[in-house]
Coordinates of C-alpha atoms in Angstrom, one line a residue:
X25 CA 5.6 19.4 17.7
X26 CA 2.0 19.8 19.0
X27 CA 1.1 18.2 22.4
X28 CA -1.3 15.2 21.9
X29 CA -4.9 16.1 22.8
X30 CA -5.4 13.3 25.3
X31 CA -3.6 12.7 28.5
X32 CA -3.2 9.3 30.1
X33 CA -6.5 7.6 31.0
X34 CA -6.8 5.7 34.2
X35 CA -8.3 2.2 34.3
X36 CA -12.1 2.0 34.6
X37 CA -14.2 -0.7 36.2
X38 CA -17.9 -1.0 35.3
X39 CA -20.2 -3.1 37.4
X40 CA -21.9 -5.8 35.4
X41 CA -24.1 -8.8 35.9
X42 CA -22.3 -12.0 36.9
X43 CA -23.3 -13.6 33.6
X44 CA -21.1 -11.1 31.6
X45 CA -17.4 -10.6 31.6
X46 CA -16.3 -7.7 33.7
X47 CA -15.2 -4.5 32.0
X48 CA -11.7 -3.1 32.9
X49 CA -8.7 -1.5 31.4
X50 CA -8.0 1.8 29.6
X51 CA -10.4 3.2 27.1
X52 CA -9.8 1.5 23.8
X53 CA -11.0 1.9 20.2
X54 CA -12.8 -1.2 18.7
X55 CA -14.2 -1.8 15.2
X56 CA -17.4 -3.7 15.4
X57 CA -18.9 -5.2 12.3
X58 CA -22.7 -5.6 12.1
X59 CA -24.0 -8.9 10.9
X60 CA -25.2 -7.0 7.7
X61 CA -26.0 -3.5 6.8
X62 CA -29.7 -4.0 7.9
X63 CA -28.5 -4.8 11.4
X64 CA -26.5 -1.6 11.9
X65 CA -29.0 0.1 14.3
X66 CA -29.3 -3.1 16.4
X67 CA -25.5 -3.5 16.5
X68 CA -25.1 0.1 17.7
X69 CA -27.5 -0.6 20.5
X70 CA -25.6 -3.8 21.3
X71 CA -22.4 -1.7 21.6
X72 CA -24.0 0.6 24.1
X73 CA -25.5 -2.3 26.1
X74 CA -22.0 -3.9 26.2
X75 CA -20.6 -0.8 27.8
X76 CA -19.2 0.9 24.7
X77 CA -19.8 4.3 23.0
X78 CA -20.4 4.6 19.2
X79 CA -17.9 7.0 17.7
X80 CA -18.6 6.6 13.9
X81 CA -20.3 4.3 11.5
X82 CA -19.5 3.2 8.0
X83 CA -23.0 2.5 6.7
X84 CA -21.7 1.1 3.3
X85 CA -20.4 -2.1 5.0
X86 CA -21.7 -1.9 8.6
X87 CA -18.4 -1.2 10.3
X88 CA -18.7 0.8 13.5
X89 CA -16.0 2.4 15.5
X90 CA -16.6 2.3 19.2
X91 CA -14.8 3.2 22.5
X92 CA -14.9 0.8 25.4
X93 CA -12.7 -0.6 28.2
X94 CA -10.0 -2.8 26.9
X95 CA -11.1 -6.0 28.6
X96 CA -14.5 -7.7 28.5
X97 CA -16.2 -5.5 25.8
X98 CA -15.3 -7.7 22.8
X99 CA -16.7 -10.8 24.5
X100 CA -19.9 -9.0 25.5
X101 CA -20.6 -7.5 22.1
X102 CA -19.7 -10.6 20.1
X103 CA -22.5 -12.4 22.0
X104 CA -25.1 -10.3 20.2
X105 CA -26.6 -11.8 17.1
X106 CA -26.6 -8.5 15.3
X107 CA -22.8 -8.4 15.5
X108 CA -20.5 -10.3 13.1
X109 CA -17.4 -9.6 15.2
X110 CA -15.2 -7.1 16.9
X111 CA -11.6 -6.2 16.6
X112 CA -9.5 -4.1 19.0
X113 CA -7.9 -1.1 17.3
X114 CA -5.9 1.0 19.8
X115 CA -5.7 2.5 23.3
X116 CA -6.9 6.1 23.3
X117 CA -4.8 8.9 24.6
X118 CA -1.6 7.5 25.9
X119 CA 1.0 10.2 26.3
X120 CA 4.1 9.5 24.2
X121 CA 7.4 8.6 25.8
X122 CA 10.7 9.9 24.4
X123 CA 12.0 7.8 21.5
X124 CA 11.9 7.4 17.7
X125 CA 8.6 6.4 16.1
X126 CA 8.0 2.7 15.8
X127 CA 7.7 2.0 12.1
X128 CA 6.8 -1.2 10.4
X129 CA 10.0 -3.0 9.1
X130 CA 11.1 -1.6 5.8
X131 CA 14.4 -3.4 5.4
X132 CA 13.4 -4.6 1.9
X133 CA 12.3 -1.2 0.6
X134 CA 15.3 0.7 1.9
X135 CA 17.9 -2.0 1.4
X136 CA 20.1 0.1 -0.8
X137 CA 20.0 3.2 1.3
X138 CA 23.1 3.6 3.4
X139 CA 25.4 2.0 0.7
X140 CA 27.8 4.1 -1.2
X141 CA 27.8 1.8 -4.2
X142 CA 27.8 3.8 -7.4
X143 CA 26.2 2.8 -10.7
X144 CA 28.4 1.9 -13.6
X145 CA 29.5 4.9 -15.6
X146 CA 27.3 3.8 -18.5
X147 CA 24.4 5.0 -16.4
X148 CA 25.5 8.6 -17.0
X149 CA 24.8 8.3 -20.7
X150 CA 21.8 10.5 -21.6
X151 CA 19.0 8.6 -23.3
X152 CA 17.3 9.8 -26.5
X153 CA 13.9 10.6 -25.1
X154 CA 10.6 11.0 -26.9
X155 CA 9.3 13.5 -24.3
X156 CA 10.5 13.1 -20.8
X157 CA 11.5 15.0 -17.7
X158 CA 15.1 15.7 -16.6
X159 CA 15.5 12.7 -14.3
X160 CA 13.5 10.2 -16.4
X161 CA 16.7 8.7 -17.8
X162 CA 17.1 7.0 -14.4
X163 CA 13.6 5.5 -14.5
X164 CA 14.3 2.1 -16.0
X165 CA 10.9 1.0 -14.7
X166 CA 9.1 3.5 -16.9
X167 CA 11.1 2.3 -19.9
X168 CA 10.3 -1.3 -19.0
X169 CA 6.6 -0.7 -19.2
X170 CA 7.1 1.5 -22.3
X171 CA 5.5 4.5 -20.7
X172 CA 7.5 6.9 -22.9
X173 CA 6.0 5.3 -26.0
X174 CA 2.5 5.3 -24.5
X175 CA 2.7 9.0 -23.9
X176 CA 2.8 9.6 -27.6
X177 CA -0.7 8.2 -27.7
X178 CA -2.2 8.7 -24.2
X179 CA -0.8 10.7 -21.2
X180 CA -3.9 10.4 -19.1
X181 CA -7.2 12.1 -18.8
X182 CA -7.9 14.6 -16.0
X183 CA -11.3 13.1 -15.5
X184 CA -9.6 9.9 -14.4
X185 CA -9.1 9.8 -10.6
X186 CA -6.5 7.6 -9.1
X187 CA -6.8 7.0 -5.3
X188 CA -3.6 6.5 -3.3
X189 CA -4.6 4.4 -0.3
X190 CA -1.3 4.8 1.6
X191 CA 0.5 6.9 4.2
X192 CA -0.5 10.2 2.6
X193 CA 0.7 12.2 -0.4
X194 CA 2.8 15.4 -0.3
X195 CA 0.5 17.4 -2.5
X196 CA 2.9 20.4 -2.4
X197 CA 5.7 18.5 -4.2
X198 CA 6.4 20.2 -7.5
X199 CA 5.9 16.9 -9.4
X200 CA 2.7 16.1 -7.6
X201 CA 1.0 19.4 -7.2
X202 CA -0.1 19.9 -10.8
X203 CA -2.2 16.7 -10.7
X204 CA -3.2 16.7 -7.0
X205 CA -6.9 17.0 -6.1
X206 CA -7.0 18.4 -2.6
X207 CA -10.7 18.9 -2.5
X208 CA -11.4 15.2 -3.0
X209 CA -8.5 14.0 -0.8
X210 CA -9.3 12.5 2.6
X211 CA -7.3 11.4 5.6
X212 CA -9.0 8.6 7.5
X213 CA -6.3 8.2 10.1
X214 CA -5.5 9.8 13.4
X215 CA -1.9 9.8 14.7
X216 CA -1.2 7.2 17.4
X217 CA 1.5 8.6 19.7
X218 CA 2.2 5.3 21.5
X219 CA 0.7 1.9 21.9
X220 CA -0.8 0.3 25.0
X221 CA 2.7 -0.7 26.2
X222 CA 4.0 2.9 25.9
X223 CA 6.1 2.1 22.8
X224 CA 6.3 5.0 20.4
X225 CA 4.2 4.4 17.3
X226 CA 3.7 7.7 15.3
X227 CA 5.3 9.9 17.9
X228 CA 4.1 13.3 19.0
X229 CA 1.4 14.8 16.9
X230 CA 2.7 17.3 14.3
X231 CA -0.7 19.1 13.9
X232 CA -3.4 20.1 16.3
X233 CA -6.0 17.5 16.7
X234 CA -3.5 14.8 15.7
X235 CA -4.9 14.6 12.2
X236 CA -2.5 15.4 9.3
X237 CA -3.7 17.6 6.4
X238 CA -4.7 15.8 3.3
X239 CA -1.7 17.1 1.4
X240 CA 0.8 15.8 3.9
X241 CA 2.9 12.6 4.2
X242 CA 5.1 12.0 7.2
X243 CA 6.3 8.6 6.0
X244 CA 7.3 9.0 2.4
X245 CA 5.8 5.7 1.1
X246 CA 2.6 7.2 -0.3
X247 CA 4.4 10.1 -2.0
X248 CA 6.8 7.7 -3.7
X249 CA 3.9 5.6 -4.9
X250 CA 2.0 8.7 -6.2
X251 CA 5.0 9.9 -8.2
X252 CA 5.4 6.6 -10.0
X253 CA 1.7 6.7 -10.9
X254 CA 1.2 10.3 -11.9
X255 CA 4.1 12.7 -11.5
X256 CA 3.5 15.5 -13.9
X257 CA 5.3 15.7 -17.3
X258 CA 6.4 19.2 -16.7
X259 CA 10.1 19.6 -17.6
X260 CA 10.9 19.1 -13.9
X261 CA 12.2 16.1 -11.9
X262 CA 10.5 12.8 -13.0
X263 CA 7.3 11.9 -14.8
X264 CA 4.8 9.2 -13.9
X265 CA 3.3 6.4 -16.0
X266 CA 0.1 8.4 -16.3
X267 CA 1.4 12.0 -16.0
X268 CA -1.9 13.7 -16.7
X269 CA -4.4 11.9 -14.5
X270 CA -5.8 13.3 -11.2
X271 CA -4.2 12.1 -8.0
X272 CA -6.3 11.8 -4.9
X273 CA -4.9 11.1 -1.4
X274 CA -7.2 8.5 0.3
X275 CA -5.1 8.0 3.3
X276 CA -5.4 4.9 5.4
X277 CA -1.9 4.4 6.7
X278 CA -0.3 5.8 9.9
X279 CA 2.9 7.9 9.9
X280 CA 4.6 4.7 11.1
X281 CA 3.3 2.6 8.2
X282 CA 0.6 0.6 10.0
X283 CA -2.7 0.1 8.1
X284 CA -5.6 -0.7 10.4
X285 CA -9.0 -2.0 9.6
X286 CA -11.3 1.0 10.1
X287 CA -9.3 3.5 8.0
X288 CA -8.7 0.9 5.3
X289 CA -12.4 0.1 5.0
X290 CA -13.3 3.8 5.1
X291 CA -10.8 4.5 2.3
X292 CA -12.2 1.8 0.1
X293 CA -15.9 2.8 0.5
X294 CA -15.0 6.5 0.1
X295 CA -13.2 5.7 -3.2
X296 CA -16.5 4.1 -4.4
X297 CA -18.6 7.1 -3.3
X298 CA -16.2 9.7 -4.6
X299 CA -16.0 8.3 -8.2
X300 CA -12.4 7.1 -7.9
X301 CA -11.5 5.0 -11.0
X302 CA -8.4 3.2 -9.8
X303 CA -6.9 2.7 -6.3
X304 CA -3.4 1.7 -5.5
X305 CA -2.9 -0.4 -2.3
X306 CA 0.7 -1.2 -1.5
X307 CA 0.2 -2.6 2.0
X308 CA -1.4 -5.4 4.1
X309 CA -4.0 -4.7 6.8
X310 CA -2.4 -4.8 10.3
X311 CA -2.0 -6.3 12.7
X312 CA -2.1 -9.7 11.0
X313 CA 0.0 -10.6 7.9
X314 CA -2.4 -13.5 7.4
X315 CA -5.9 -13.3 8.8
X316 CA -6.9 -16.9 9.8
X317 CA -10.5 -17.9 10.7
X318 CA -9.5 -20.3 13.5
X319 CA -5.7 -20.7 13.8
X320 CA -5.0 -22.8 16.9
X321 CA -2.1 -20.6 17.9
X322 CA -4.5 -17.7 18.4
X323 CA -6.8 -16.9 21.3
X324 CA -10.6 -17.0 20.7
X325 CA -10.6 -13.2 20.7
X326 CA -7.8 -13.0 18.2
X327 CA -9.6 -15.5 16.0
X328 CA -12.8 -13.4 16.1
X329 CA -10.8 -10.3 15.3
X330 CA -9.4 -11.9 12.2
X331 CA -12.7 -13.2 11.0
X332 CA -14.0 -9.6 11.4
X333 CA -11.1 -8.2 9.3
X334 CA -11.8 -10.8 6.6
X335 CA -15.5 -10.0 6.4
X336 CA -15.2 -6.2 6.6
X337 CA -12.5 -6.1 4.0
X338 CA -14.4 -8.4 1.7
X339 CA -17.5 -6.1 2.0
X340 CA -15.4 -3.0 1.3
X341 CA -13.7 -4.5 -1.8
X342 CA -17.1 -5.7 -3.1
X343 CA -18.6 -2.2 -2.5
X344 CA -15.8 -0.4 -4.3
X345 CA -16.0 -2.9 -7.2
X346 CA -19.8 -2.3 -7.5
X347 CA -19.1 1.4 -7.6
X348 CA -16.6 1.0 -10.5
X349 CA -13.3 1.1 -8.7
X350 CA -10.4 -1.0 -10.0
X351 CA -8.2 -2.2 -7.1
X352 CA -4.5 -2.8 -7.8
X353 CA -2.7 -4.4 -4.9
X354 CA 0.9 -5.3 -4.0
X355 CA 1.5 -9.1 -3.7
X356 CA 3.8 -8.5 -0.8
X357 CA 7.5 -8.7 0.2
X358 CA 7.7 -11.9 2.2
X359 CA 9.3 -14.0 -0.6
X360 CA 6.6 -16.6 -0.3
X361 CA 4.2 -18.5 -2.6
X362 CA 0.9 -17.1 -1.4
X363 CA -0.7 -20.5 -2.3
X364 CA 1.7 -22.2 0.1
X365 CA 2.7 -19.6 2.6
X366 CA 5.6 -19.9 5.0
X367 CA 5.1 -19.7 8.8
X368 CA 4.0 -16.3 10.0
X369 CA 6.5 -15.1 12.6
X370 CA 5.5 -11.4 12.5
X371 CA 1.8 -11.3 13.6
X372 CA 0.2 -9.7 15.3
X373 CA 2.6 -6.8 14.7
X374 CA 0.6 -4.4 16.9
X375 CA 0.7 -3.6 19.8
X376 CA 4.3 -4.2 20.6
X377 CA 5.4 -7.5 22.2
X378 CA 2.3 -9.4 21.0
X379 CA 3.8 -11.4 18.2
X380 CA 3.7 -15.2 18.3
X381 CA 4.7 -17.8 15.7
X382 CA 1.9 -19.5 13.6
X383 CA 1.7 -22.1 11.0
X384 CA -0.4 -20.7 8.2
X385 CA -3.2 -22.8 6.6
X386 CA -3.7 -21.6 3.1
X387 CA -7.3 -22.8 3.0
X388 CA -8.4 -20.7 6.0
X389 CA -5.9 -17.8 6.1
X390 CA -5.8 -14.7 3.9
X391 CA -3.3 -11.9 3.2
X392 CA -5.5 -8.8 2.8
X393 CA -6.3 -6.9 0.8
X394 CA -4.5 -8.8 -2.0
X395 CA -6.3 -12.1 -1.4
X396 CA -9.7 -10.4 -1.2
X397 CA -12.2 -10.2 -4.1
X398 CA -11.8 -8.1 -7.3
X399 CA -8.1 -7.4 -6.8
X400 CA -5.3 -7.2 -9.3
X401 CA -2.2 -8.7 -7.6
X402 CA 1.2 -7.4 -8.7
X403 CA 4.6 -9.1 -8.3
X404 CA 8.0 -7.4 -8.7
X405 CA 11.0 -7.8 -11.0
X406 CA 14.3 -6.0 -11.4
X407 CA 16.1 -4.4 -14.3
X408 CA 17.1 -7.8 -15.8
X409 CA 13.5 -8.9 -15.5
X410 CA 14.4 -11.4 -12.9
X411 CA 11.8 -11.9 -10.2
X412 CA 13.0 -9.8 -7.2
X413 CA 14.2 -11.9 -4.4
X414 CA 11.8 -10.4 -1.8
X415 CA 8.7 -10.6 -4.1
X416 CA 5.8 -12.9 -3.2
X417 CA 4.6 -15.1 -6.1
X418 CA 2.3 -18.0 -7.0
X419 CA -0.5 -18.7 -9.5
X420 CA -3.2 -18.5 -6.8
X421 CA -3.1 -14.6 -6.4
X422 CA -0.9 -13.1 -9.1
X423 CA -2.4 -11.1 -12.0
X424 CA 0.6 -9.3 -13.5
X425 CA 4.1 -8.2 -12.8
X426 CA 5.9 -4.9 -12.9
X427 CA 9.2 -3.1 -12.2
X428 CA 9.6 -2.8 -8.4
X429 CA 13.4 -2.7 -8.1
X430 CA 15.8 -5.4 -7.1
X431 CA 18.9 -4.1 -5.3
X432 CA 20.8 -7.4 -5.7
X433 CA 20.0 -7.8 -9.5
X434 CA 22.9 -8.2 -11.9
X435 CA 25.1 -10.5 -9.8
X436 CA 28.5 -10.7 -11.3
X437 CA 28.1 -7.3 -13.0
X438 CA 28.9 -3.7 -11.9
X439 CA 25.1 -3.2 -11.3
X440 CA 25.0 -5.7 -8.4
X441 CA 24.0 -4.0 -5.2
X442 CA 23.5 -0.5 -6.7
X443 CA 20.7 1.9 -5.8
X444 CA 20.0 2.3 -9.5
X445 CA 18.5 -1.1 -9.5
X446 CA 15.7 0.3 -7.4
X447 CA 12.9 2.8 -8.3
X448 CA 13.4 6.5 -8.1
X449 CA 10.4 8.7 -7.2
X450 CA 9.1 11.7 -5.3
X451 CA 10.2 12.3 -1.7
X452 CA 8.7 14.7 0.8
X453 CA 11.1 17.3 2.1
X454 CA 9.8 17.0 5.7
X455 CA 10.5 13.3 5.7
X456 CA 14.1 13.9 4.4
X457 CA 14.7 16.5 7.1
X458 CA 13.4 14.2 9.8
X459 CA 15.7 11.4 8.5
X460 CA 18.7 13.6 8.4
X461 CA 19.0 13.3 4.6
X462 CA 18.1 17.0 4.1
X463 CA 19.3 19.9 6.2
X464 CA 17.3 22.9 7.4
X465 CA 18.4 24.9 4.4
X466 CA 17.2 22.3 2.0
X467 CA 20.6 20.9 1.1
X468 CA 21.2 17.2 0.8
X469 CA 23.4 16.0 3.7
X470 CA 26.2 13.5 3.6
X471 CA 23.8 10.9 4.8
X472 CA 21.4 11.9 2.1
X473 CA 24.1 11.6 -0.5
X474 CA 24.9 8.1 0.7
X475 CA 21.2 7.2 0.6
X476 CA 21.0 8.4 -3.0
X477 CA 18.6 11.3 -2.4
X478 CA 18.4 13.7 -5.3
X479 CA 17.3 17.3 -5.6
X480 CA 15.7 19.2 -8.5
X481 CA 15.4 23.0 -8.7
X482 CA 13.2 24.8 -11.2
X483 CA 14.1 28.2 -12.7
X484 CA 11.4 29.8 -10.6
X485 CA 13.0 28.4 -7.4
X486 CA 10.7 25.4 -6.8
X487 CA 12.5 22.5 -5.3
X488 CA 11.7 18.8 -5.3
X489 CA 13.4 15.7 -3.8
X490 CA 13.6 12.1 -4.9
X491 CA 14.6 8.8 -3.3
X492 CA 15.2 5.2 -4.3
X493 CA 13.1 2.4 -2.9
X494 CA 12.3 -1.2 -3.9
X495 CA 9.4 -3.5 -3.2
X496 CA 6.1 -4.8 -4.6
X497 CA 4.9 -1.4 -3.2
X498 CA 7.0 0.1 -6.1
X499 CA 5.8 -2.4 -8.7
X500 CA 2.1 -1.9 -8.0
X501 CA 2.1 1.8 -8.9
X502 CA 3.5 1.0 -12.3
X503 CA 0.5 -1.3 -12.9
X504 CA -1.8 1.3 -11.4
X505 CA -0.5 3.9 -13.8
X506 CA -1.1 1.6 -16.8
X507 CA -4.6 0.9 -15.5
X508 CA -5.2 4.7 -15.3
X509 CA -4.1 5.0 -18.9
X510 CA -6.5 2.2 -19.9
X511 CA -9.4 4.1 -18.3
X512 CA -8.2 7.3 -20.0
X513 CA -8.0 5.7 -23.4
X514 CA -11.2 3.6 -23.4
X515 CA -13.4 5.1 -20.7
X516 CA -16.8 6.6 -21.5
X517 CA -19.1 9.2 -19.8
X518 CA -21.5 7.4 -17.6
X519 CA -24.0 8.6 -14.9
X520 CA -22.6 12.1 -14.9
X521 CA -19.0 10.8 -14.6
X522 CA -16.3 9.1 -16.7
X523 CA -14.9 5.6 -16.3
X524 CA -14.5 2.0 -17.4
X525 CA -15.6 -1.1 -15.5
X526 CA -13.0 -2.8 -13.3
X527 CA -13.5 -6.1 -15.2
X528 CA -12.7 -4.3 -18.5
X529 CA -9.7 -2.6 -17.1
X530 CA -8.4 -6.0 -15.8
X531 CA -8.9 -7.7 -19.1
X532 CA -7.0 -5.0 -21.0
X533 CA -4.2 -4.9 -18.4
X534 CA -3.7 -8.7 -18.4
X535 CA -4.4 -9.2 -22.1
X536 CA -1.8 -6.6 -23.3
X537 CA 0.9 -7.6 -20.7
X538 CA 4.2 -8.7 -22.2
X539 CA 4.5 -12.4 -21.7
X540 CA 7.5 -13.7 -19.7
X541 CA 8.2 -17.4 -19.4
X542 CA 9.5 -19.1 -16.3
X543 CA 13.3 -19.1 -15.9
X544 CA 15.3 -22.2 -16.7
X545 CA 15.7 -24.0 -14.4
X546 CA 12.3 -23.2 -12.9
X547 CA 13.6 -23.3 -9.3
X548 CA 15.7 -20.2 -8.5
X549 CA 17.8 -19.7 -5.4
X550 CA 19.3 -16.5 -4.3
X551 CA 22.2 -17.9 -2.4
X552 CA 24.9 -16.2 -4.4
X553 CA 23.1 -12.9 -3.9
X554 CA 23.4 -13.4 -0.1
X555 CA 19.9 -14.7 0.7
X556 CA 19.2 -17.9 2.7
X557 CA 17.2 -21.0 1.5
X558 CA 13.8 -19.5 2.5
X559 CA 14.1 -17.2 -0.6
X560 CA 14.3 -20.2 -3.0
X561 CA 11.3 -20.1 -5.3
X562 CA 9.9 -22.3 -8.0
X563 CA 8.0 -20.9 -11.0
X564 CA 4.9 -22.9 -12.0
X565 CA 3.1 -22.3 -15.3
X566 CA 3.9 -21.4 -18.9
X567 CA 4.6 -18.2 -20.8
X568 CA 0.9 -17.3 -21.0
X569 CA 0.5 -17.4 -17.2
X570 CA 2.9 -18.4 -14.4
X571 CA 3.5 -17.8 -10.7
X572 CA 6.4 -15.3 -11.1
X573 CA 5.0 -13.0 -13.7
X574 CA 1.2 -13.7 -13.9
X575 CA -0.1 -12.8 -17.3
X576 CA 3.1 -10.9 -18.0
X577 CA 4.7 -7.5 -17.4
X578 CA 2.4 -4.6 -17.7
X579 CA 2.9 -2.8 -21.0
X580 CA 1.5 0.8 -21.2
X581 CA 2.1 1.2 -24.9
X582 CA 0.4 -2.1 -25.8
X583 CA -2.4 -1.3 -23.4
X584 CA -3.3 2.0 -25.1
X585 CA -2.8 0.8 -28.7
X586 CA -4.1 -2.8 -28.7
X587 CA -6.6 -2.9 -25.8
X588 CA -9.8 -2.6 -27.8
X589 CA -10.0 -6.4 -28.5
X590 CA -10.2 -7.1 -24.8
X591 CA -13.2 -4.8 -24.2
X592 CA -15.6 -7.0 -26.0

C-alpha cells in the first residue's frame, strides 16, 4: 500500500479584522458555489479574500474547490454577494490510523451474503436460451426485462456511451473489457485515508498520488452496476441488458462508497461535455440523505451547506440535460415514500460522529440526485414482482421499476432468503481478495462460497468473478441498459455525434414499460418476512401509474420494437 502524500497538518491561525470570524483549524477542502457562472471570477477573489486558496473550478456550473482553515472560512465567504454558498468537503492530509476502511452501510445490498441458504434444485435446470452467456440462466432480472428477446433486434450500438457515475469500474474484467472505453473514462475522486476525527474512510492509498486509475474499482459497487448494463455477450460469464454499448467510468464515489458534491457535479458536467448518452447514478450525494433548505435541527452553516448542494446539483443536472444526457437514478433503499419521508436518523453521515436526528419536511428537503430535475427514478422489485421491502416508492418521484433483487421474496417457498433472489453481476478480483472471498491464487475461499461468489474461466485462461447484490442500485442499471438500447435503436447522427434527446428516451422507456397494478390489498407489511412496521407501504395509483411501479417495469423488447410511437 502506498504511503499517503500528505502528513498531518497542524492548526493554523490567521489574523483577521475584528468584524470577521477568526480562521482556525486544519486545512480543509470546501466547495464554493458562485452566485451564477458570470460571477465565477468575483467568487474566486472572494475565496482568496476570505483566507482560502482556489484549487480548481467547474466553469459549467460555477462550483469552485478551495482550501482553507476549517473554522471561519465558510462564514466569511458566504457573506460575499458573488457567492451562493459554501460546503465543507474534507480535511486535507490526515495520516490514517490502523483499522478497516469506513464504508457507507450496505446491509441492504449484501443482506444475503454470509448465508449458506441454497436455491431450490429447480434453479439448476438449464434454460433454453436464444443467445446468452454461460451464467445468464441465473439472471432472472435480464429475463424479467426481456433482454434476451430484445437482443434478437438490438444489442446496442458502440456509438452509444453509457456513463457509470459510481465507485469506479474494473475495466480489466473479461466481461467489461470488450466494451470499456478507457480513453473517455475519468476519476474525479481522490482517496480520503481518514476523516477529521481520525476515523478510517478509504484507508491507505493503493496508488501513488492517492488517485486510482480509471479502470479500477476498490469497492465493487460500480463494477456490479456496469456488468448489469453492458457486460459483453461473448460466450463468457454474464451478459448485460445492452451488451454492445460503450461503457465509460465517470467516477464520483470514494472507495468507501461516499459520494461528495464536487466529484458528483464534475462527473455530471463531464458527461455532458464528453457526449455521454446515458448516465447511471445509484447513490445519494453525501453527507445528507435529505438536503433541507432550513431544517431547525441543523446549524446555520449546515443549512447553507445543504442549500449549496441543492443548487449545485440542480445546475449540474440541468447542464447534462441540455447536453443530451439521460439521467437514470436509483430511488433509494430507505423503504420510505419520498413524498412523505420518514425521519432522517443518518445525516450527516460524514465526518464520523456528526449525525443528529431530523424531521424531514417534504416541501423543503430533497434526496439528491433523484429528486433533482430531469431524472428518471427507479424502484426495485424481486423475482415475484413484489416491491422489494427496502425500496423507496411514491408517486412524487418514481418513473419506472426494475429488477433489483429481494432476498426475502417468496415467503413460504424454498426461494425465501436465498441469494438467487438477488442480482448476479461482475465482481473485481481485488475487492474479492480484500474481503477474503478470493485467495491469492484466485480460488474462491470458504467465505466466498458462503457469500455466493462465482468464478468463470475462459479457454484462454482469462478469469472473471461475480457476486450477488440487491438494492435500487441493482434495479437502476436494468433501466439504464434499456435506455441505452432505446438510444441505439432510435438515435440519429447529430452535430458530429450520435444520440437521442433525454425527453424522447424517457417517453419510450415509460411508454413501453409493462404495466403493473398495485397489490391487493394496497397496504403491504413485511412483518412475516422479519421486518418491522416502518417497512409497511401503501401503493397509491392505478395500473397505468402508481407509487410502487411507476409507469411499469422496464421492458427491453417492447422498447426496441414498439418505441416509435412515443418519439412523436
